[in-house]
GROMACS .gro file of C-alpha atoms in nm:
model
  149
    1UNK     CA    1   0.000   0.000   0.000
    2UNK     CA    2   0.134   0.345  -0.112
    3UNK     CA    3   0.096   0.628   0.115
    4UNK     CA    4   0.068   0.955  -0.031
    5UNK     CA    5   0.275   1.216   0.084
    6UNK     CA    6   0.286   1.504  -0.158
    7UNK     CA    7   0.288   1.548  -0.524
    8UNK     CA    8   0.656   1.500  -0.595
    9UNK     CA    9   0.693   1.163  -0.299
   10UNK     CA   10   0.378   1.034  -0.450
   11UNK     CA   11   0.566   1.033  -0.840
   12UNK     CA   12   0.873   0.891  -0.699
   13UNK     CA   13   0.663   0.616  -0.511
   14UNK     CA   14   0.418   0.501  -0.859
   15UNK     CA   15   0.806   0.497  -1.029
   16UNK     CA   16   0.885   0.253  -0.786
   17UNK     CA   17   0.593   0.042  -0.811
   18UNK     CA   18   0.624   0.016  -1.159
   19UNK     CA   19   1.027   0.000  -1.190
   20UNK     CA   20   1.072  -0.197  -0.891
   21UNK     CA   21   1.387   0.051  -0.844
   22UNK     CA   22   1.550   0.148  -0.539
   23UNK     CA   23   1.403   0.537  -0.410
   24UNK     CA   24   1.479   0.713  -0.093
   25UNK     CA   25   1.252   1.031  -0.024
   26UNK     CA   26   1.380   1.329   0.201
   27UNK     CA   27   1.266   1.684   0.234
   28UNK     CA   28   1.515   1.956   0.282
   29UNK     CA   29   1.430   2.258   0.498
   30UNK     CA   30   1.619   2.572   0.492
   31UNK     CA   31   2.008   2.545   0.404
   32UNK     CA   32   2.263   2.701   0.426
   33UNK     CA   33   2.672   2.746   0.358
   34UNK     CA   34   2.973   2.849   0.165
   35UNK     CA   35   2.881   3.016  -0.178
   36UNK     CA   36   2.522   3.044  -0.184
   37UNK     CA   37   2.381   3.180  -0.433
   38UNK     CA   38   2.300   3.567  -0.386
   39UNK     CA   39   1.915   3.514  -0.534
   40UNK     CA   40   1.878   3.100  -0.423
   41UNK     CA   41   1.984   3.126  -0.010
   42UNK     CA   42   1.722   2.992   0.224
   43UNK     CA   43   1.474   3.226   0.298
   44UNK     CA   44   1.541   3.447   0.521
   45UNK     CA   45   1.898   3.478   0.456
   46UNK     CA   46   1.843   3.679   0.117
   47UNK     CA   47   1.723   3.964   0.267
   48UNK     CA   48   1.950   3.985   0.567
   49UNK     CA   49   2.307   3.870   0.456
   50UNK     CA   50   2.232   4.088   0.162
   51UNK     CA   51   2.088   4.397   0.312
   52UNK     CA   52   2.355   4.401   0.564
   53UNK     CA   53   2.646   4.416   0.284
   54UNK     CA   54   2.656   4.814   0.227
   55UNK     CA   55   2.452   4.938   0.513
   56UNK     CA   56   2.137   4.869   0.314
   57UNK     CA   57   1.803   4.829   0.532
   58UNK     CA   58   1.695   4.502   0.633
   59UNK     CA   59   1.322   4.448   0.497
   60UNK     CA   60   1.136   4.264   0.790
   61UNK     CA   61   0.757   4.140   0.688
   62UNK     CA   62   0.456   4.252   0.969
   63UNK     CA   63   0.664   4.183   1.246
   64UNK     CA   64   0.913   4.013   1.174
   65UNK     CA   65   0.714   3.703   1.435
   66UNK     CA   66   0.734   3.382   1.159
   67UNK     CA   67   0.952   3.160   1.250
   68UNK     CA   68   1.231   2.994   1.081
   69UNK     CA   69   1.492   2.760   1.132
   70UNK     CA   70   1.841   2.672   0.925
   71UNK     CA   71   2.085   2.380   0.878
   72UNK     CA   72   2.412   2.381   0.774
   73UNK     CA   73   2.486   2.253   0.445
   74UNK     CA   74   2.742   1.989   0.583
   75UNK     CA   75   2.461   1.837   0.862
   76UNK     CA   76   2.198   1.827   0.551
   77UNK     CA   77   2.484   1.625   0.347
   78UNK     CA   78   2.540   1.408   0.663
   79UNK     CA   79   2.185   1.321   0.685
   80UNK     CA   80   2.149   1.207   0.262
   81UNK     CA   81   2.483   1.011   0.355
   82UNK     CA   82   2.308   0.798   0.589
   83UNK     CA   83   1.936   0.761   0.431
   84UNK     CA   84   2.144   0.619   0.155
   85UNK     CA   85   2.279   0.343   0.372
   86UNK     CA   86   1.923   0.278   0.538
   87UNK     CA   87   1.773  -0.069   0.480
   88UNK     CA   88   1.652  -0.111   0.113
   89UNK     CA   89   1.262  -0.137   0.245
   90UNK     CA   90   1.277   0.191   0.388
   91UNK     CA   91   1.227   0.490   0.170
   92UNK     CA   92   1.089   0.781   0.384
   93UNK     CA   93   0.970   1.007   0.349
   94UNK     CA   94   1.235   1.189   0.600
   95UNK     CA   95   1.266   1.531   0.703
   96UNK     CA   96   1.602   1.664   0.720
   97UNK     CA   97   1.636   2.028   0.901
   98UNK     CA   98   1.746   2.182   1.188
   99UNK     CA   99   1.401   2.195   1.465
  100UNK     CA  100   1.490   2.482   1.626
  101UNK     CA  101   1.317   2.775   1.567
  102UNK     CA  102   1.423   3.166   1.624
  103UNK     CA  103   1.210   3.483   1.452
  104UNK     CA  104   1.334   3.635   1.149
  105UNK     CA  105   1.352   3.951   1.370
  106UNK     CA  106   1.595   3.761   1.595
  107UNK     CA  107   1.783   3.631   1.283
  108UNK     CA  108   1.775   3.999   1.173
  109UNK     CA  109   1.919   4.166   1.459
  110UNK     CA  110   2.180   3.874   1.512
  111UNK     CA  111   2.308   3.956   1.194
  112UNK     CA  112   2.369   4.321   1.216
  113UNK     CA  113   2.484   4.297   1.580
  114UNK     CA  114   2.757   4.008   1.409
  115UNK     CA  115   2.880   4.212   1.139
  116UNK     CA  116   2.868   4.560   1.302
  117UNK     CA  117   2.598   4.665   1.019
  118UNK     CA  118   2.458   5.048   1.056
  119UNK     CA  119   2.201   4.825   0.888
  120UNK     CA  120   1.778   5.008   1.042
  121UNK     CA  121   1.463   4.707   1.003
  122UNK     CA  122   1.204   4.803   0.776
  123UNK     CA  123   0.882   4.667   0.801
  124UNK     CA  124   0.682   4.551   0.539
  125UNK     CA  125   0.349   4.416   0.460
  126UNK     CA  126   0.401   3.985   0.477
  127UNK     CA  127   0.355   3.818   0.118
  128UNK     CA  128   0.089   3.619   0.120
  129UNK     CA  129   0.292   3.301   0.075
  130UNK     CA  130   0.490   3.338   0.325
  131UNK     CA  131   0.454   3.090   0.613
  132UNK     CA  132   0.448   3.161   1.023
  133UNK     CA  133   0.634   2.904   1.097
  134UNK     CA  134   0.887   2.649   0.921
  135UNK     CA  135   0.987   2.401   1.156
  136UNK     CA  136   1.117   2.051   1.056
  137UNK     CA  137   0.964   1.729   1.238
  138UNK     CA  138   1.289   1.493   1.248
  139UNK     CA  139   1.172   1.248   1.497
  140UNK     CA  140   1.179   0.957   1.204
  141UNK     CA  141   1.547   1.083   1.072
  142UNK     CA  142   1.641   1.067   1.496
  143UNK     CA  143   1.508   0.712   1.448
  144UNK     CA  144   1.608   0.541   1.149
  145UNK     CA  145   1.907   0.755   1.085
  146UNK     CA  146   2.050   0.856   1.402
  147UNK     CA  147   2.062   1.185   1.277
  148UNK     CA  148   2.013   1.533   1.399
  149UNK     CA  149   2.035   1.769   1.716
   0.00000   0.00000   0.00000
């Protein structure tokens, strides 16, 4: 019996059935590391790192309350590492993130205190796609990967 678990896990999974092939399903929450991509960082990061590089403002949405939380690109390539080892019957889905959560306004002010920024918060009105909270459930990769904090 397939479960469905989103549009993308749910294509991989009817591949499967019909290849027979070997899949392993994770979902990546916010990343970061060494040469990211100015326009591509996890969200959050593009407007901060960026805005603090020339004393530029820092835009912050409502205020600045969602929640977000980021993983190092080296813990996110630790956790792929092992789901590709796992047992050949298990396939996931897993999450793979870091659980805890700070406010973009904390993440904001961190960032200008860090790099000495004459960087001011503006606030803006929150796009409409733009999620409260972003917080990864890793309980199963704890489990079957012995991964995470």
């Amino acid at each position: 019996m397939m479960k469905e678990t989103g549009g993308g896990n749910a294509i991989c999974q009817l591949s499967q059935a019909k290849t027979k092939s070997g899949i392993k399903i994770i979902r990546i929450f916010n990343t970061y590391g060494p040469r990211m991509h100015p326009q591509r960082r996890a969200r959050g990061f593009q407007f901060h790192c960026s805005g603090t590089q020339g004393g530029r403002h820092h835009h912050l949405w409502r205020l600045a309350t969602q929640t977000r939380s980021f993983q190092y690109v080296d813990d996110l390539i630790e956790g792929m590492i092992r789901m590709m080892n796992t047992r050949e019957d298990f396939t996931g889905p897993v999450n793979l993130g870091n659980p805890v959560e700070f406010t973009i306004r904390e993440l904001a002010e961190k960032i200008i205190r860090m790099t000495n920024s004459r960087s001011k918060i503006v606030r803006l009105p929150i796009p409409p796609d733009d999620p409260m909270q972003r917080q990864p459930d890793i309980r199963l990769a704890k489990k079957e990967l012995d991964w995470g904090t």
